[in-house]
Every structure is written in structure tokens, then in C-alpha cells.
CSV table of C-alpha atoms in Angstrom, one decimal:
chain,number,residue,atom,x,y,z
Z,1076,ARG,CA,6.0,30.7,27.4
Z,1077,GLY,CA,5.4,28.9,30.8
Z,1078,HIS,CA,3.1,25.5,31.0
Z,1079,ARG,CA,-0.6,25.8,30.6
Z,1080,PRO,CA,-3.0,23.0,31.6
Z,1081,MET,CA,-4.0,20.4,28.7
Z,1082,ALA,CA,-6.6,20.8,26.5
Z,1083,SER,CA,-8.3,18.4,24.1
Z,1084,SER,CA,-6.8,17.3,21.2
Z,1085,ASP,CA,-7.3,19.1,18.0
Z,1086,HIS,CA,-8.8,15.9,16.4
Z,1087,ALA,CA,-9.9,16.5,12.5
Z,1088,ALA,CA,-12.5,14.2,12.7
Z,1089,ASP,CA,-14.6,12.3,15.3
Z,1090,GLY,CA,-15.7,8.5,15.4
Z,1091,GLY,CA,-16.5,7.4,12.0
Z,1092,ILE,CA,-17.3,10.9,10.6
Z,1093,ARG,CA,-15.6,11.8,7.4
Z,1094,ASN,CA,-15.6,15.1,6.1
Z,1095,SER,CA,-14.9,16.2,2.6
Z,1096,PHE,CA,-13.0,19.4,1.3
Z,1097,GLN,CA,-13.8,20.0,-2.4
Z,1098,PRO,CA,-15.1,22.9,-4.5
Z,1099,GLY,CA,-17.2,25.8,-3.4
Z,1100,SER,CA,-17.3,29.5,-4.7
Z,1101,ASP,CA,-15.5,31.1,-1.9
Z,1102,GLN,CA,-15.5,34.2,-3.7
Z,1103,ASP,CA,-14.7,36.2,-0.4
Z,1104,ILE,CA,-11.6,34.5,0.3
Z,1105,SER,CA,-8.9,36.2,-1.7
Z,1106,ASP,CA,-5.4,34.8,-2.6
Z,1107,ASP,CA,-3.8,38.4,-2.1
Z,1108,SER,CA,-2.0,39.0,1.1
Z,1109,THR,CA,-4.2,42.2,1.7
Z,1110,SER,CA,-6.9,39.7,3.4
Z,1111,PHE,CA,-4.3,38.9,6.4
Z,1112,ARG,CA,-4.4,40.9,9.8
Z,1113,THR,CA,-1.2,40.5,11.1
Z,1114,ASP,CA,1.7,42.0,9.0
Z,1115,VAL,CA,5.3,41.5,9.0
Z,1116,PRO,CA,8.0,43.6,7.6
Z,1117,SER,CA,8.5,42.9,3.7
Z,1118,GLN,CA,11.5,43.1,1.3
Z,1119,SER,CA,9.9,42.3,-1.7
Z,1120,GLY,CA,7.2,39.8,-2.9
Z,1121,ARG,CA,4.2,38.8,-0.7
Z,1122,PRO,CA,5.1,38.8,2.6
Z,1123,VAL,CA,4.3,35.8,5.0
Z,1124,ARG,CA,1.9,36.8,7.5
Z,1125,THR,CA,-0.3,35.2,10.4
Z,1126,GLU,CA,-4.0,34.8,10.3
Z,1127,PRO,CA,-6.0,33.3,13.0
Z,1128,THR,CA,-8.0,30.0,12.3
Z,1129,ARG,CA,-11.5,31.8,12.6
Z,1130,THR,CA,-12.4,31.3,8.8
Z,1131,ASN,CA,-13.6,28.0,7.4
Z,1132,ARG,CA,-14.9,28.1,4.0
Z,1133,SER,CA,-14.8,25.9,1.2
Z,1134,PRO,CA,-11.6,25.6,-1.1
Z,1135,LYS,CA,-12.2,26.2,-4.9
Z,1136,LYS,CA,-11.9,23.6,-7.5
Z,1137,ALA,CA,-8.4,21.9,-7.5
Z,1138,ASP,CA,-6.3,22.5,-10.6
Z,1139,SER,CA,-6.5,18.9,-12.4
Z,1140,PRO,CA,-5.7,17.6,-15.5
Z,1141,HIS,CA,-8.4,14.8,-14.8
Z,1142,LYS,CA,-11.4,16.9,-15.5
Z,1143,ASN,CA,-13.8,14.2,-16.0
Z,1144,CYS,CA,-12.8,12.2,-12.7
Z,1145,GLU,CA,-15.7,12.2,-10.2
Z,1146,SER,CA,-14.8,14.5,-7.2
Z,1147,LEU,CA,-15.5,13.6,-3.6
Z,1148,PRO,CA,-18.8,14.1,-2.3
Z,1149,SER,CA,-19.3,17.5,-0.4
Z,1150,GLY,CA,-18.9,18.1,3.1
Z,1151,TRP,CA,-18.2,21.9,3.3
Z,1152,GLY,CA,-21.8,22.8,3.7
Z,1153,ASN,CA,-21.8,22.5,7.4
Z,1154,PRO,CA,-18.6,24.2,9.3
Z,1155,SER,CA,-19.5,22.3,12.7
Z,1156,ARG,CA,-18.6,19.1,10.8
Z,1157,SER,CA,-15.5,20.2,9.2
Z,1158,ARG,CA,-13.9,22.3,12.0
Z,1159,SER,CA,-11.9,20.4,15.1
Z,1160,PRO,CA,-12.3,21.2,18.9
Z,1161,ASN,CA,-9.7,24.0,18.8
Z,1162,GLY,CA,-10.4,25.3,15.3
Z,1163,ASP,CA,-7.6,23.5,13.4
Z,1164,THR,CA,-8.7,22.2,10.0
Z,1165,LEU,CA,-8.0,22.7,6.2
Z,1166,ARG,CA,-8.9,25.8,4.7
Z,1167,THR,CA,-8.4,27.5,1.3
Z,1168,ALA,CA,-4.9,28.5,0.7
Z,1169,ARG,CA,-4.4,32.0,1.0
Z,1170,GLY,CA,-2.4,35.4,1.0
Z,1171,ARG,CA,0.7,33.9,-0.9
Z,1172,GLY,CA,-0.5,33.7,-4.3
Z,1173,ASP,CA,-0.1,30.0,-4.4
Z,1174,ARG,CA,-3.4,28.6,-5.0
Z,1175,GLN,CA,-2.9,27.2,-8.3
Z,1176,ARG,CA,0.9,26.7,-8.2
Z,1177,PRO,CA,3.7,27.4,-5.8
Z,1178,ASN,CA,4.9,31.2,-5.9
Z,1179,PHE,CA,8.7,31.7,-4.9
Z,1180,ASP,CA,8.3,35.5,-4.8
Z,1181,ILE,CA,7.5,35.7,-1.1
Z,1182,SER,CA,9.0,37.9,1.7
Z,1183,VAL,CA,9.7,36.6,5.1
Z,1184,GLY,CA,10.1,38.9,8.0
Z,1185,PRO,CA,12.4,38.5,10.9
Z,1186,ASN,CA,12.1,35.2,13.1
Z,1187,GLY,CA,10.2,33.8,10.3
Z,1188,TYR,CA,10.7,30.9,7.7
Z,1189,ALA,CA,9.4,29.5,4.4
Z,1190,TRP,CA,10.5,26.2,3.1
Z,1191,TRP,CA,9.3,24.1,0.1
Z,1192,TYR,CA,9.7,20.4,0.6
Z,1193,VAL,CA,10.0,17.3,-2.3
Z,1194,ASP,CA,10.3,13.9,-1.3
Z,1195,GLY,CA,10.4,10.5,-3.6
Z,1196,LEU,CA,10.9,6.8,-3.4
Z,1197,SER,CA,12.0,4.8,-6.1
Z,1198,ASN,CA,9.9,2.2,-7.7
Z,1199,CYS,CA,12.5,-0.5,-7.1
Z,1200,GLY,CA,12.1,0.7,-3.2
Z,1201,THR,CA,16.0,0.7,-2.7
Z,1202,LYS,CA,16.7,4.7,-3.1
Z,1203,ALA,CA,14.7,7.9,-1.8
Z,1204,VAL,CA,15.3,11.4,-2.2
Z,1205,SER,CA,14.5,14.6,-0.5
Z,1206,VAL,CA,15.2,18.2,-1.2
Z,1207,ILE,CA,14.2,21.3,0.8
Z,1208,GLY,CA,14.4,25.1,-0.4
Z,1209,PHE,CA,14.7,27.2,2.7
Z,1210,ILE,CA,14.2,30.8,3.3
Z,1211,GLY,CA,15.3,31.3,7.1
Z,1212,SER,CA,16.7,27.8,7.5
Z,1213,VAL,CA,15.0,26.6,10.6
Z,1214,PHE,CA,17.5,24.0,11.3
Z,1215,SER,CA,20.6,26.0,10.7
Z,1216,PRO,CA,22.7,27.0,13.8
Z,1217,TRP,CA,23.8,30.4,12.0
Z,1218,TYR,CA,20.0,31.3,11.5
Z,1219,ARG,CA,19.5,31.1,15.4
Z,1220,TRP,CA,23.1,32.7,16.2
Z,1221,SER,CA,22.2,35.7,14.1
Z,1222,GLY,CA,19.5,36.1,16.2
Z,1223,ARG,CA,16.9,35.4,13.2
Z,1224,LYS,CA,16.7,38.8,12.1
Z,1225,ASN,CA,17.3,38.5,8.6
Z,1226,PRO,CA,15.9,35.2,7.1
Z,1227,GLN,CA,17.1,36.1,3.5
Z,1228,ASN,CA,20.5,36.0,4.7
Z,1229,HIS,CA,20.3,32.3,5.7
Z,1230,VAL,CA,18.9,30.6,2.5
Z,1231,CYS,CA,19.8,27.1,1.2
Z,1232,ILE,CA,18.7,24.0,-1.0
Z,1233,ASN,CA,19.1,21.0,1.2
Z,1234,VAL,CA,19.6,17.9,-1.0
Z,1235,ALA,CA,19.5,14.3,0.5
Z,1236,THR,CA,19.9,10.9,-1.2
Z,1237,TYR,CA,19.5,7.7,0.3
Z,1238,GLY,CA,20.6,4.4,-0.5
Z,1239,GLN,CA,23.7,3.1,-2.1
Z,1240,GLY,CA,26.1,6.2,-2.6
Z,1241,GLY,CA,23.4,8.4,-0.6
Z,1242,ARG,CA,24.7,11.9,0.3
Z,1243,PHE,CA,23.6,14.9,2.3
Z,1244,THR,CA,24.2,18.6,1.6
Z,1245,MET,CA,23.1,21.6,3.3
Z,1246,THR,CA,24.9,24.8,2.9
Z,1247,ASP,CA,23.8,27.8,5.0
Z,1248,ARG,CA,24.2,30.7,2.2
Z,1249,GLY,CA,23.8,34.4,2.6
Z,1250,LYS,CA,21.2,37.1,0.6
Z,1251,SER,CA,23.5,37.7,-2.0
Z,1252,ALA,CA,23.1,33.9,-3.0
Z,1253,LEU,CA,19.1,34.5,-3.2
Z,1254,LYS,CA,17.4,34.8,-6.3
Z,1255,GLN,CA,13.3,34.8,-6.3
Z,1256,SER,CA,10.6,35.3,-8.9
Z,1257,GLU,CA,7.1,33.8,-9.1
Z,1258,THR,CA,8.2,30.9,-10.9
Z,1259,LYS,CA,11.8,30.3,-9.7
Z,1260,PHE,CA,13.8,30.1,-6.6
Z,1261,GLU,CA,17.6,30.1,-6.8
Z,1262,VAL,CA,20.0,29.8,-4.1
Z,1263,GLY,CA,23.7,30.0,-5.2
Z,1264,PRO,CA,24.3,27.1,-7.9
Z,1265,SER,CA,20.9,25.4,-7.4
Z,1266,SER,CA,17.4,26.3,-8.2
Z,1267,MET,CA,13.6,25.2,-7.9
Z,1268,ARG,CA,11.1,26.3,-10.8
Z,1269,TRP,CA,7.8,25.6,-11.9
Z,1270,GLU,CA,7.4,24.9,-15.5
Z,1271,ASN,CA,5.1,23.5,-17.7
Z,1272,LYS,CA,3.0,22.3,-14.7
Z,1273,GLN,CA,6.1,20.5,-13.2
Z,1274,LEU,CA,8.5,21.2,-10.4
Z,1275,ILE,CA,12.1,21.2,-11.8
Z,1276,ILE,CA,15.0,21.2,-9.5
Z,1277,ASP,CA,18.5,21.6,-10.6
Z,1278,ILE,CA,21.1,20.5,-8.3
Z,1279,ASN,CA,24.8,21.2,-8.0
Z,1280,GLU,CA,25.6,21.0,-4.1
Z,1281,VAL,CA,28.6,19.6,-2.2
Z,1282,SER,CA,27.8,17.0,0.3
Z,1283,SER,CA,28.9,17.7,4.0
Z,1284,PRO,CA,31.4,15.8,6.0
Z,1285,PRO,CA,32.5,13.2,6.5
Z,1286,LEU,CA,31.7,12.1,2.7
Z,1287,ILE,CA,32.5,15.3,0.5
Z,1288,ASN,CA,31.5,14.9,-3.1
Z,1289,ARG,CA,29.6,17.1,-5.9
Z,1290,ILE,CA,26.3,16.4,-6.4
Z,1291,LYS,CA,24.7,17.6,-9.5
Z,1292,GLY,CA,21.9,16.9,-11.6
Z,1293,GLN,CA,18.1,17.2,-11.8
Z,1294,ILE,CA,14.8,16.2,-10.4
Z,1295,ARG,CA,11.3,16.4,-11.8
Z,1296,VAL,CA,7.9,16.3,-9.7
Z,1297,THR,CA,4.7,16.1,-11.8
Z,1298,PRO,CA,1.7,16.3,-9.4
Z,1299,SER,CA,-1.5,14.8,-10.6
Z,1300,ALA,CA,-3.1,17.7,-9.5
Z,1301,ILE,CA,-2.3,20.9,-7.1
Z,1302,THR,CA,-4.8,21.0,-3.9
Z,1303,ASN,CA,-5.8,24.4,-3.0
Z,1304,VAL,CA,-5.9,24.0,0.9
Z,1305,GLU,CA,-3.6,24.7,3.6
Z,1306,LEU,CA,-3.7,23.5,7.5
Z,1307,PRO,CA,-3.0,26.0,10.3
Z,1308,LEU,CA,-0.6,24.4,12.6
Z,1309,THR,CA,-1.5,26.9,15.4
Z,1310,LYS,CA,-4.6,28.4,16.4
Z,1311,ASP,CA,-3.3,32.3,15.5
Z,1312,GLY,CA,-2.2,30.9,12.1
Z,1313,ALA,CA,1.5,31.5,12.9
Z,1314,HIS,CA,2.7,28.1,11.4
Z,1315,ILE,CA,1.0,26.8,7.9
Z,1316,TRP,CA,1.4,23.7,6.3
Z,1317,ARG,CA,0.6,23.8,2.5
Z,1318,PRO,CA,0.2,20.3,0.9
Z,1319,PHE,CA,0.7,21.3,-2.9
Z,1320,ALA,CA,0.6,18.1,-4.6
Z,1321,PRO,CA,0.7,14.9,-2.4
Z,1322,ILE,CA,0.2,12.5,-5.3
Z,1323,SER,CA,3.1,13.1,-7.7
Z,1324,HIS,CA,5.4,11.3,-10.0
Z,1325,ILE,CA,9.3,12.0,-9.4
Z,1326,SER,CA,12.1,11.4,-11.8
Z,1327,VAL,CA,15.5,11.7,-10.6
Z,1328,ASN,CA,18.7,12.2,-12.6
Z,1329,ILE,CA,21.9,12.5,-10.8
Z,1330,ASP,CA,25.6,12.1,-12.0
Z,1331,ARG,CA,26.1,9.0,-10.3
Z,1332,PRO,CA,26.1,5.4,-11.0
Z,1333,GLY,CA,22.6,3.9,-10.3
Z,1334,TRP,CA,21.0,7.3,-9.4
Z,1335,GLN,CA,18.8,7.6,-12.6
Z,1336,TRP,CA,15.3,6.6,-11.4
Z,1337,SER,CA,11.7,7.2,-11.2
Z,1338,GLY,CA,8.8,6.5,-8.6
Z,1339,ASP,CA,6.4,8.2,-6.2
Z,1340,GLY,CA,6.7,11.7,-5.3
Z,1341,TYR,CA,5.2,14.2,-3.1
Z,1342,PHE,CA,5.5,18.1,-2.8
Z,1343,ASP,CA,4.6,20.3,0.0
Z,1344,ALA,CA,5.8,23.7,1.6
Z,1345,ASN,CA,5.4,25.1,5.5
Z,1346,PHE,CA,5.3,28.8,6.4
Z,1347,GLY,CA,5.8,30.5,9.5
Z,1348,THR,CA,6.0,33.8,11.3
Z,1349,ARG,CA,8.0,32.6,14.4
Z,1350,ALA,CA,10.5,29.9,15.3
Z,1351,LEU,CA,9.3,26.3,15.5
Z,1352,GLU,CA,10.6,25.7,18.7
Z,1353,GLU,CA,8.6,28.9,20.0
Z,1354,ASP,CA,5.6,26.9,19.5
Z,1355,PHE,CA,6.1,23.1,19.5
Z,1356,SER,CA,7.9,20.5,21.8
Z,1357,TYR,CA,7.3,17.5,19.5
Z,1358,TRP,CA,5.9,16.7,16.1
Z,1359,THR,CA,5.3,13.7,13.6
Z,1360,TRP,CA,4.4,13.9,10.0
Z,1361,GLY,CA,3.7,11.2,7.5
Z,1362,ARG,CA,2.5,10.8,3.8
Z,1363,TYR,CA,1.4,7.2,2.6
Z,1364,PRO,CA,0.7,6.6,-1.0
Z,1365,THR,CA,-2.6,4.2,-1.2
Z,1366,THR,CA,-4.7,2.8,-3.8
Z,1367,GLN,CA,-7.0,5.6,-3.7
Z,1368,GLY,CA,-4.5,8.4,-3.6
Z,1369,ALA,CA,-2.5,9.4,-0.3
Z,1370,THR,CA,-3.1,9.8,3.2
Z,1371,CYS,CA,-1.1,12.6,5.6
Z,1372,PHE,CA,-1.0,12.9,9.2
Z,1373,TYR,CA,0.1,15.8,11.2
Z,1374,ASP,CA,0.3,15.5,14.8
Z,1375,ALA,CA,2.3,17.9,17.4
Z,1376,THR,CA,2.6,18.9,20.8
Z,1377,ARG,CA,2.5,22.4,21.4
Z,1378,LEU,CA,4.2,24.3,24.1
Z,1379,ASP,CA,0.8,25.7,25.4
Z,1380,GLY,CA,-0.3,22.2,26.3
Z,1381,THR,CA,-2.6,21.7,23.2
Z,1382,GLU,CA,-2.1,18.7,20.9
Z,1383,LEU,CA,-2.8,18.8,17.0
Z,1384,ALA,CA,-4.0,15.8,15.5
Z,1385,SER,CA,-5.2,15.6,11.8
Z,1386,GLY,CA,-5.5,13.3,9.1
Z,1387,PHE,CA,-6.6,13.7,5.5
Z,1388,ASN,CA,-7.2,11.7,2.5
Z,1389,PHE,CA,-6.0,13.4,-1.0
Z,1390,ASP,CA,-7.4,12.2,-4.6
Z,1391,ILE,CA,-5.9,12.4,-7.7
Z,1392,ASN,CA,-8.0,15.6,-8.4
Z,1393,GLY,CA,-6.2,17.4,-5.7
Z,1394,ASN,CA,-9.6,17.0,-3.5
Z,1395,ALA,CA,-9.1,16.5,0.3
Z,1396,GLU,CA,-11.0,14.7,2.6
Z,1397,VAL,CA,-10.6,14.9,6.6
Z,1398,ILE,CA,-10.4,11.3,8.2
Z,1399,ALA,CA,-11.4,9.2,11.4
Z,1400,LEU,CA,-7.8,9.0,12.9
Z,1401,PRO,CA,-6.5,5.6,13.4
Z,1402,PRO,CA,-4.7,4.9,16.6
Z,1403,LYS,CA,-1.2,6.1,17.2
Z,1404,THR,CA,1.3,3.5,17.2
Z,1405,SER,CA,5.2,3.4,18.6
Z,1406,MET,CA,8.0,2.5,16.4
Z,1407,LYS,CA,11.4,2.0,17.6
Z,1408,ARG,CA,13.4,5.0,18.4
Z,1409,SER,CA,16.1,6.4,16.0
Z,1410,LEU,CA,19.7,6.0,16.1
Z,1411,TRP,CA,19.8,9.1,18.2
Z,1412,ALA,CA,17.2,7.6,20.3
Z,1413,VAL,CA,14.5,10.1,18.9
Z,1414,ARG,CA,11.0,9.0,20.0
Z,1415,ARG,CA,8.9,8.1,16.9
Z,1416,GLU,CA,5.3,7.1,16.3
Z,1417,THR,CA,2.4,6.9,13.5
Z,1418,ARG,CA,-0.8,5.8,12.8
Z,1419,SER,CA,-1.9,2.5,11.9
Z,1420,ASP,CA,-5.3,0.2,11.8
Z,1421,GLN,CA,-6.2,-0.9,15.3
Z,1422,GLY,CA,-4.2,-4.0,16.1
Z,1423,THR,CA,-1.5,-3.5,13.6
Z,1424,SER,CA,2.0,-1.7,13.9
Z,1425,ALA,CA,4.4,0.4,11.8
Z,1426,GLN,CA,7.8,-0.5,11.4
Z,1427,GLN,CA,11.1,1.4,9.7
Z,1428,VAL,CA,11.9,0.1,6.1
Z,1429,GLN,CA,14.6,2.4,5.3
Z,1430,ASN,CA,16.8,4.7,7.3
Z,1431,MET,CA,16.9,7.9,5.4
Z,1432,LEU,CA,17.9,10.9,7.9
Z,1433,ASP,CA,19.3,10.5,11.5
Z,1434,ALA,CA,20.0,13.5,13.6
Z,1435,PRO,CA,20.1,14.2,17.4
Z,1436,PHE,CA,16.9,16.0,17.2
Z,1437,TYR,CA,15.2,14.8,13.9
Z,1438,SER,CA,14.4,11.5,12.1
Z,1439,ARG,CA,13.2,10.8,8.4
Z,1440,SER,CA,12.7,7.3,7.4
Z,1441,ALA,CA,10.5,5.0,5.3
Z,1442,VAL,CA,7.9,3.6,7.1
Z,1443,LYS,CA,5.4,0.6,6.4
Z,1444,THR,CA,2.0,0.8,8.0
Z,1445,THR,CA,-1.4,-0.5,7.6
Z,1446,LEU,CA,-4.4,2.0,6.6
Z,1447,ASN,CA,-8.0,0.9,6.3
Z,1448,GLY,CA,-6.6,-2.9,5.8
Z,1449,GLU,CA,-4.2,-1.8,3.1
Z,1450,THR,CA,-0.3,-2.3,3.7
Z,1451,VAL,CA,1.4,1.0,2.6
Z,1452,VAL,CA,5.0,2.4,2.5
Z,1453,GLY,CA,5.7,6.0,2.8
Z,1454,ILE,CA,8.1,8.8,4.4
Z,1455,HIS,CA,7.8,9.5,8.1
Z,1456,GLU,CA,9.6,12.1,10.0
Z,1457,ALA,CA,9.8,12.9,14.0
Z,1458,LEU,CA,11.1,16.2,15.1
Z,1459,ASP,CA,12.3,16.9,19.1
Z,1460,LEU,CA,12.2,20.6,19.4
Z,1461,THR,CA,12.9,20.0,23.1
Z,1462,ARG,CA,16.3,18.8,21.8
Z,1463,PHE,CA,16.7,21.0,19.4
Z,1464,ARG,CA,16.5,24.2,21.6
Z,1465,SER,CA,19.8,22.7,23.3
Z,1466,ARG,CA,22.6,25.1,22.7
Z,1467,ILE,CA,25.0,22.3,23.2
Z,1468,LEU,CA,23.6,20.9,19.7
Z,1469,LYS,CA,24.1,24.2,17.8
Z,1470,PRO,CA,28.1,23.6,17.2
Z,1471,ILE,CA,27.5,20.0,16.3
Z,1472,LEU,CA,25.0,21.2,13.5
Z,1473,ALA,CA,27.2,23.8,12.3
Z,1474,PHE,CA,29.8,20.7,11.4
Z,1475,ARG,CA,27.1,19.5,9.0
Z,1476,VAL,CA,25.7,22.8,7.7
Z,1477,PRO,CA,28.7,25.2,6.7
Z,1478,ARG,CA,27.9,28.9,6.2
Z,1479,ARG,CA,28.8,30.3,2.9
Z,1480,ALA,CA,28.1,34.0,3.3
Z,1481,LYS,CA,29.0,35.1,-0.2
Z,1482,TRP,CA,27.9,34.2,-3.9
Z,1483,LYS,CA,28.3,35.9,-7.2
Z,1484,PHE,CA,26.1,35.0,-9.8
Z,1485,LYS,CA,27.7,34.8,-13.3
């Protein structure tokens, strides 16, 4: 791809302007895959496809149980106010049939990926959990070594628990372990399903070396609402962030002493038609619960020299608002010396309060920062894709991510 001159940052807002993303008619934006322009091969379900960031229309009303809550003031009428310099902004979710709820019946073409992500922090602040369901497991060395030809042959449900007795599980499984329907995603012995407006995750996994144990139980995520928006992370729409439920309640029931708890939860997804390392060198993401809802930041450095810099507020009705970005603040590097930064009010700092996951190219942690004068604690990640490209790294990852190609459902 080579290096190109630096371009201006894709700031989601300028100065003190705040742009609101809320109901609009949007009758011409279809949630059917036929609205997409660039196709990839499909096996079953709706294909994950690429759409450039040319359309900027109003999302439909979010699906919320809080029907009488006042929504955010409208700001979608003027596209110039809601579009960032390089065209990256929230837009109506499209093409996957997941505007009202997740749709697991999608097909991912060669080189592509899809993942559904959940995290949660316990009310007591001592425990946390993350779960990721992958098709085309982006961090699996086995997918890379296969040439990324068949994403459905590299699937997993990655479960990580943090705190006393925490474990990490990530098994790369073959296509015989995958079952999909619109409301259920099964990978071998574990599954995600959408039922009665809840995401229910049934876990039955074995943790990775050196602490090998079986982890079995159930996690329930109850959103306050489902948003209807997505964020293209590249100008051609090859990578999409779909924040389903930034405000959620999570309950965890795992068969280990002390691992029955509830707290603040979060649910999103990412979809793409190219490897992450083909388009990015570095990114950070963070989600922070606030008294008004939740604030999310997405910052990335692309290989073409451009920058993504986005920040959004979400309310309990699922409405989204572009915010003026607070400045970046550096944090102490991770144990593997991964560079970390997030956003915080001018003159304040951010710090890790709980280490969650450390890898040579990746860090996940609970972070305390200050937003609009409020001290908040949320989940933060930093991803160094320059390191991830290293061939030396892949055998190390294979030790933590075993391959189990065959599976037979009973």
C-alpha cells in the first residue's frame, strides 16, 4: 500500500458543536443487502459487503422500551454539520438486517470478518468479563496461515474473565462447529442467542495454557435500547463498527466461586471485508458509562496516512450524538509496552484501574478518566497492528489460541 501524505483528521465534531443523531423517515435507506454496491462471495445468510461513506441520512427511531422518554434534539437536517472532514460519521445501519436486533445469519467472504463483542464490569468493581463471537477470527494465527480464504472455517467464541480466578479461552474451530440462524450463533459447545430482547451467551469452553480449566455458565446482556446506527472506519466502508447497545445491564453466572455477579454491560459488533492490518497501523477504542448514558471514542491511524477521530454520546433510548472531542491523554504503556491513549477533559489524566488482557500487540483494561467534569470508569483497548503483522508473533499466539478443526454436534 505504501505511505501517503498525512491528511486531516476525521474529527467527528469541531469546536463546541454537538450534532444529534435521532429519528428521521429514512425510507430510502434499505436494511436489505441489495442496497450495497461492492459484493463478496456468499455461502448463506446476508453477505458482509462494502459500501462507501457517501450517504448521510437520518437513522430511524431506536427500538427502546422507554417510549415516553424525551429524545435528543434533532441535528440531522444539515448533512454538513454531521459529516466529518473525510466523510466518516454515524449513519443508519444497513445491509445485514440488524437494525432492530443482531442478525447472526450472515455470510463472510474471503479475507473478511465479523465479530460480536460483549463486556461487563461488576458493580463491586473487582471483576470483569468479555466475550467475542468471531467468524474469520481476526487475531487467530490459523486464519492468517490459511490465507484467509474461508472465514467460516476459523470461528470461535472467545471468553475472558478478569479478577480473582480469571481465565482466558480462545479456540479456533473449523466450519463443522458453526451453526447460524438470525437469532442464534453457535460455535461448538458455546453460543450466543437473541431472546426476549436479551443477548444470552451460553459458555462451555476450556481455558488456554498455562491455566487450563473448564469454564461453564451463562451471561445475559439486557440493553436499555438497540441503536440503529453504524460507523464506517474507512472511507470505502470496508470496516464497520455497529454499536448495538452501549448502555446495558449484564448478569454473569459462571460455575466458579464468586463468579455470580451483575453490573454495567456493553454490546457491539464489527464487520469487514479486509484484514485489519491491511488498513490500520494503530487504534484505540473506549466506552465509558456516564450519568447521562454512555460515551464512546474510536481513534485510529490508517495506513494511507489519514486519522479517524470520533466521539459519541448515547442515551437510554438508543439515540446517538456526535460530541466535540476532548483532548487525547497518554497512559502508561501496557506490560507488553503497547502504547495507550484515551480522551479526557483538558488538564486531567486517565489511568488504568484494572488490567484485563495483555498481549504483545493488544491491551484491554478498565480505565478511569474525566469527561465533562465527571469521573467515569469504562473499558479501553489499544491495538498495535504494526506489531500484529510480525511473522514472529504468530507462533506465540498459536500457543494461546489452539486449533480444533473438527466438531460434531450431538
